[in-house]
PDB file of C-alpha atoms in Angstrom:
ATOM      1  CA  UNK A   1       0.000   0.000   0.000  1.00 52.00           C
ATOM      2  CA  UNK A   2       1.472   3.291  -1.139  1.00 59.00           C
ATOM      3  CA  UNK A   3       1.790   6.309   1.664  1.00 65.00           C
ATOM      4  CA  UNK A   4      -1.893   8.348   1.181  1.00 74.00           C
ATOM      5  CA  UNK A   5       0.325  11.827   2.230  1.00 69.00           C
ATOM      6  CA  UNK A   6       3.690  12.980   0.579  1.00 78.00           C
ATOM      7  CA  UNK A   7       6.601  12.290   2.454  1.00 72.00           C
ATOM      8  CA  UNK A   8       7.303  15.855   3.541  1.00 76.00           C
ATOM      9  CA  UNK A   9       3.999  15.796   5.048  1.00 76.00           C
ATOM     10  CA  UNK A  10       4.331  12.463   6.768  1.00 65.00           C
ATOM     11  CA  UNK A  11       7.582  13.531   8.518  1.00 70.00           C
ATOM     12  CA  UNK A  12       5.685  16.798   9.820  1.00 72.00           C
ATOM     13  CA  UNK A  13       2.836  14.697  10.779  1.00 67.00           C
ATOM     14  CA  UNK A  14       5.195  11.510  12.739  1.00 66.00           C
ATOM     15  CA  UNK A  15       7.722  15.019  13.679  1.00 64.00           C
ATOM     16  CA  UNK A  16       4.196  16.318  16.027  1.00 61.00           C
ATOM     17  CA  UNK A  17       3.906  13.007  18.150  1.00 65.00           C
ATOM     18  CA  UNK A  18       4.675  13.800  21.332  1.00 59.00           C
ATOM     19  CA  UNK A  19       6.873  11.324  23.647  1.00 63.00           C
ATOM     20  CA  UNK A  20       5.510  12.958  27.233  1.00 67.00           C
ATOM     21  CA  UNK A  21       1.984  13.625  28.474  1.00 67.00           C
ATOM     22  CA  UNK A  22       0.088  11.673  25.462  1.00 84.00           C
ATOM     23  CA  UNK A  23      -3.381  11.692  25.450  1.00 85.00           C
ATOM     24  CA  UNK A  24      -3.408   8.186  27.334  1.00 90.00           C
ATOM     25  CA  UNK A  25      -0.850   8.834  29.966  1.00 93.00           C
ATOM     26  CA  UNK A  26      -3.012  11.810  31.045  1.00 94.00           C
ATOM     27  CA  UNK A  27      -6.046   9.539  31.165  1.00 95.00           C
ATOM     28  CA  UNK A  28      -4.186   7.109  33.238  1.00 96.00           C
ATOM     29  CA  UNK A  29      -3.389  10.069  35.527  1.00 96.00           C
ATOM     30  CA  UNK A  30      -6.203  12.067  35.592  1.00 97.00           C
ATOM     31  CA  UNK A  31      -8.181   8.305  37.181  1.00 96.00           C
ATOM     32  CA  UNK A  32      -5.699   7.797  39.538  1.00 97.00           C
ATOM     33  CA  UNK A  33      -5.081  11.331  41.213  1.00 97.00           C
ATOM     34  CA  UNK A  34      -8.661  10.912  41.267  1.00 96.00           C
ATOM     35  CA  UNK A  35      -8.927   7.802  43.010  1.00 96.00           C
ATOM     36  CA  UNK A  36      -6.586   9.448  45.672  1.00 96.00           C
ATOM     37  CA  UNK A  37      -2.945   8.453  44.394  1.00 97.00           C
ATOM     38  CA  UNK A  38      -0.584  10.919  44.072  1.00 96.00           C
ATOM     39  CA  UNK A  39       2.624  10.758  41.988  1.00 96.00           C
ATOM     40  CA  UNK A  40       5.599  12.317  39.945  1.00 96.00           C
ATOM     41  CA  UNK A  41       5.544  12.612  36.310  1.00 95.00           C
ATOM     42  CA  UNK A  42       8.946  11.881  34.233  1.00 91.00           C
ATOM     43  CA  UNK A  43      11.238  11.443  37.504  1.00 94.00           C
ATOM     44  CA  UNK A  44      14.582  10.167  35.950  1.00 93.00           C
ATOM     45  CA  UNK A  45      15.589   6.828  38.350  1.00 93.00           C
ATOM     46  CA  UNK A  46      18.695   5.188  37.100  1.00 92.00           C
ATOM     47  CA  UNK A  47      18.649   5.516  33.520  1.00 92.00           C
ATOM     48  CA  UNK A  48      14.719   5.347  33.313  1.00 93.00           C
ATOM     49  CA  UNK A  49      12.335   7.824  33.185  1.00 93.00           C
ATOM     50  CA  UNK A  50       8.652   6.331  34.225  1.00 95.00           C
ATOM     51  CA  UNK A  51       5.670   7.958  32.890  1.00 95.00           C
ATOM     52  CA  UNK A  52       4.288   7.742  36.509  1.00 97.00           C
ATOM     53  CA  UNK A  53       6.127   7.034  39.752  1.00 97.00           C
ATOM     54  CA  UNK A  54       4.686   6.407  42.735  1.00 97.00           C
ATOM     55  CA  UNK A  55       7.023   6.100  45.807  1.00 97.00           C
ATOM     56  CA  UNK A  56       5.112   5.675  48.281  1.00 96.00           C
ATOM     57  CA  UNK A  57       4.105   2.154  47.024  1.00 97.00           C
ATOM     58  CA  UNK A  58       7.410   1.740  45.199  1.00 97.00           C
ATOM     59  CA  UNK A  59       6.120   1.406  41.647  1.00 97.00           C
ATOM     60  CA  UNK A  60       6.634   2.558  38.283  1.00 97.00           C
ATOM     61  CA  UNK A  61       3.749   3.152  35.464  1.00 97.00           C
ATOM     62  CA  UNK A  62       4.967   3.265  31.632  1.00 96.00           C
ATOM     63  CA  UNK A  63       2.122   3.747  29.283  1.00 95.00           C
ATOM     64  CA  UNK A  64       3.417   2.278  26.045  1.00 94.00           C
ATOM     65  CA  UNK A  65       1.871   3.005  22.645  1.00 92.00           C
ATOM     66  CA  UNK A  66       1.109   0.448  20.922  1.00 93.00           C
ATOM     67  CA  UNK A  67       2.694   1.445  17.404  1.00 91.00           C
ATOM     68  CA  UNK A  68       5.621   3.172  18.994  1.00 89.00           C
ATOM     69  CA  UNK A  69       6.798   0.135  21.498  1.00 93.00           C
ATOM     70  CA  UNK A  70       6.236  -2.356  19.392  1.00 93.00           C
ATOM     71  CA  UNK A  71       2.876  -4.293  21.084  1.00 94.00           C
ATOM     72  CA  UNK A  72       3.030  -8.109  19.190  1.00 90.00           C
ATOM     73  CA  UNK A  73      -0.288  -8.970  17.756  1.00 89.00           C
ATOM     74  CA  UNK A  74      -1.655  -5.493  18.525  1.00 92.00           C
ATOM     75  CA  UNK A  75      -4.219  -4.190  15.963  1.00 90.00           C
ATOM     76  CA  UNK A  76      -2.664  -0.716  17.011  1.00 90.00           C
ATOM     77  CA  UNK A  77       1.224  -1.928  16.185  1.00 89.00           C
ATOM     78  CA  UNK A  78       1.754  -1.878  12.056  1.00 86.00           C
ATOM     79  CA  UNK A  79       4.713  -1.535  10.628  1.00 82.00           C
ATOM     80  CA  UNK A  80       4.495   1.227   8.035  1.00 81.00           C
ATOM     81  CA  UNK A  81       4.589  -0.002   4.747  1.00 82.00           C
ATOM     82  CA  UNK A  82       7.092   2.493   3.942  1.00 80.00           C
ATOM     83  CA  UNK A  83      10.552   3.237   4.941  1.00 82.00           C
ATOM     84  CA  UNK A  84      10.203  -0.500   6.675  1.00 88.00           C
ATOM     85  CA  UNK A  85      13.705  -0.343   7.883  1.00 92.00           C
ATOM     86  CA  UNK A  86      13.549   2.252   9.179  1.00 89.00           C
ATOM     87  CA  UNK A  87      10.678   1.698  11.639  1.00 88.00           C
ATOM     88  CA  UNK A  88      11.624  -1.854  12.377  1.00 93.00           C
ATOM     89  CA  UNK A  89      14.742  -0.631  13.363  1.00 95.00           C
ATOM     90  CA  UNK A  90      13.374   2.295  15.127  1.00 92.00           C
ATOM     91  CA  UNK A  91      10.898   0.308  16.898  1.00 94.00           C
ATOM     92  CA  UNK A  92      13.465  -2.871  17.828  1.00 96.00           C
ATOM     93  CA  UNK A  93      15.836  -0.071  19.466  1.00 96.00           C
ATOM     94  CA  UNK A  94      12.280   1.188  21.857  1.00 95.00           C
ATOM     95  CA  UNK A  95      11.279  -2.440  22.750  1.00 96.00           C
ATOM     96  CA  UNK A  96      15.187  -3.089  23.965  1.00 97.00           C
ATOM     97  CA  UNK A  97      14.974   0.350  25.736  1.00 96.00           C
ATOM     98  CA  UNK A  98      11.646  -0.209  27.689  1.00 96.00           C
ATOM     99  CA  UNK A  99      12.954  -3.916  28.370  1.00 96.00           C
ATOM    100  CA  UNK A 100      16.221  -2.882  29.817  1.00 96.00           C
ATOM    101  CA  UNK A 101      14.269  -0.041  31.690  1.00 96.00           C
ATOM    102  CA  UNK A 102      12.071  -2.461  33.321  1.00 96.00           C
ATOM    103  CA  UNK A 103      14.396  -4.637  34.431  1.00 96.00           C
ATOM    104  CA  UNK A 104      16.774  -1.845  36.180  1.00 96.00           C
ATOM    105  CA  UNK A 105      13.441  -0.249  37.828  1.00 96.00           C
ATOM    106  CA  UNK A 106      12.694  -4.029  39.451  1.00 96.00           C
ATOM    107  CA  UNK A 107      16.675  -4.416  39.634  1.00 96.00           C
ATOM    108  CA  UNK A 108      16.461  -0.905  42.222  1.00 96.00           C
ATOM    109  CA  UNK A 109      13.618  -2.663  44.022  1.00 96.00           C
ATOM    110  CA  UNK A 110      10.576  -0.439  42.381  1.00 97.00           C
ATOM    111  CA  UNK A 111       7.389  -2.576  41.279  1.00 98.00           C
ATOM    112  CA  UNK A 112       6.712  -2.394  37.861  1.00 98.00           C
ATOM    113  CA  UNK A 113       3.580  -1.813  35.264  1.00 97.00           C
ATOM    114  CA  UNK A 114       3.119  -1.314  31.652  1.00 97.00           C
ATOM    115  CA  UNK A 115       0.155  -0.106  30.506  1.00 96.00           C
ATOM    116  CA  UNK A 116      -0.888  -0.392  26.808  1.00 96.00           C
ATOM    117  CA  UNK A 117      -2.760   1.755  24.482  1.00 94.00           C
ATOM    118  CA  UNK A 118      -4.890  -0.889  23.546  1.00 95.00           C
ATOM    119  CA  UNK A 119      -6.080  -1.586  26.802  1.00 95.00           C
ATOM    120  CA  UNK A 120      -6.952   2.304  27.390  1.00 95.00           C
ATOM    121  CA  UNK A 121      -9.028   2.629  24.194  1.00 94.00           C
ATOM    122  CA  UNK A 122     -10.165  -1.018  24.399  1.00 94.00           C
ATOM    123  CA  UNK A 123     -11.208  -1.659  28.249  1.00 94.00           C
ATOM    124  CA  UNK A 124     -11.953   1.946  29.274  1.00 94.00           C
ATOM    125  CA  UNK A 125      -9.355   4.534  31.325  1.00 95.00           C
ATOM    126  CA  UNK A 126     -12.118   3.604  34.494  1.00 95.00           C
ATOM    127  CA  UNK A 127     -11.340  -0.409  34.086  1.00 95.00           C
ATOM    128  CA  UNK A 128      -7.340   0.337  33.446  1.00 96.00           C
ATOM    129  CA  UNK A 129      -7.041   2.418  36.309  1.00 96.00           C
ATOM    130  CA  UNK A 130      -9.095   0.408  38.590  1.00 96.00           C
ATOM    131  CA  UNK A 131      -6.887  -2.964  37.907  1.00 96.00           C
ATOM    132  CA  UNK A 132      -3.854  -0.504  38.415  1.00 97.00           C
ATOM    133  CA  UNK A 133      -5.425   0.513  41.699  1.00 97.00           C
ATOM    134  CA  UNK A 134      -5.788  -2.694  43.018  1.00 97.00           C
ATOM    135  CA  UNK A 135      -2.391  -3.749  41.743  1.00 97.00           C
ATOM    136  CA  UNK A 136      -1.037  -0.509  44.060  1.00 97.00           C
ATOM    137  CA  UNK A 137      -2.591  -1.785  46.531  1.00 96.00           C
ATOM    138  CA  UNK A 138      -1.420  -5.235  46.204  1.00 95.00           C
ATOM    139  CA  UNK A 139       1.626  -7.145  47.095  1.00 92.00           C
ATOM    140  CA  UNK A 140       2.623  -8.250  43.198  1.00 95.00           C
ATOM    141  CA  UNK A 141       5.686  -6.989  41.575  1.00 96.00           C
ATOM    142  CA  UNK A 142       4.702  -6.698  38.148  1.00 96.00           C
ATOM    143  CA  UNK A 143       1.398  -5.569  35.741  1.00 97.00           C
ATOM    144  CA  UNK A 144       1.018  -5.961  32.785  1.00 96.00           C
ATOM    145  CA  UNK A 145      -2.357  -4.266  31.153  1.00 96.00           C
ATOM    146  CA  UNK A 146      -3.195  -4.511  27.379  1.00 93.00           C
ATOM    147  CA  UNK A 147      -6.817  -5.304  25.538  1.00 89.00           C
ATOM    148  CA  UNK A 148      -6.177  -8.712  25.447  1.00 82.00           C
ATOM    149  CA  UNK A 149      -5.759  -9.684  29.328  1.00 69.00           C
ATOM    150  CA  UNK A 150      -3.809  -8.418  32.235  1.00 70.00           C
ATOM    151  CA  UNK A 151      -0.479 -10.407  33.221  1.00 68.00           C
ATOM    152  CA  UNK A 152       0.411 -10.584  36.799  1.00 63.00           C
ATOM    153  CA  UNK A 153      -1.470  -9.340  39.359  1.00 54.00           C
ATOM    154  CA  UNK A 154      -2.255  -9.368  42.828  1.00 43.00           C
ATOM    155  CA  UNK A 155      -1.951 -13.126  43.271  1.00 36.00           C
ATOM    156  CA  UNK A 156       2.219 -13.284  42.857  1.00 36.00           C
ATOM    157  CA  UNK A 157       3.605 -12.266  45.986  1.00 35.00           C
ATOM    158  CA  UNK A 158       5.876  -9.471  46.623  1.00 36.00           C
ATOM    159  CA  UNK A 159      10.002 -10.726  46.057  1.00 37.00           C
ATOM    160  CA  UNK A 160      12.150  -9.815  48.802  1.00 34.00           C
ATOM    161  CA  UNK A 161      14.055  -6.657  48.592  1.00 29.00           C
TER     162      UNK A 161
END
């Protein structure tokens, strides 16, 4: 399939994405300042920078897009049919990032949750939230949210630090 927009117009257009304070981090925000959680935004720790930190439970949020992080089996993750090097390569280098950034995070003894983009527009920001709430409150050192299921939860116990 050829590009629908010329390529000077595409590059303007992928140029405007932003990287902080997307549409669904501030959802995922917005429902759980409301539910009473409070947090920093985009605190560096190590070499990572979390979308959402909350220390007083000693987790981490990332809120992944789907296209941009590479999300296998995602109807939101295509590679562009253009440029394909490019993007594979592009994308490879931001799934090795957010793996190496979730394993320091747990490594410094933080709990750890990615949230996809899928889940937001698929579940709801209310039902996202709410499984990240109970996962706060938990003892479970890892979530995992996306449209198709949620992976860990509150039933693993907490590792010792």
């Amino acid at each position: 399939m050829v590009d629908t927009v010329a390529p000077e117009v595409r590059s303007r257009m992928m140029a405007a994405v932003k990287s902080k304070d997307t549409s669904i981090e501030t959802a995922v925000r917005k429902a759980l300042h409301a539910a009473g959680f409070r947090y920093r935004i985009h605190k560096k720790i190590g070499k990572s920078r979390p979308d959402i930190l909350l220390p007083k439970h000693s987790a981490a949020i990332f809120v992944h897009g789907c296209f941009w992080h590479g999300h296998a089996g995602c109807r939101y993750s295509r590679t562009p049919k253009s440029n394909i090097e490019f993007w594979t390569t592009k994308i490879e280098r931001n799934m090795v990032r957010d793996a190496h950034n979730e394993e320091e995070m747990a490594g410094m003894g933080w709990r750890v949750a990615l949230v996809w983009e899928c889940a937001i527009k698929d579940l709801g920001v209310a039902q996202v939230s709410g499984r990240i709430a109970d996962w706060l409150r938990g003892r479970s050192e890892r979530l995992e949210i996306k449209s198709d299921g949620v992976t860990g939860g509150a039933n693993r116990p907490k590792a010792a630090r």
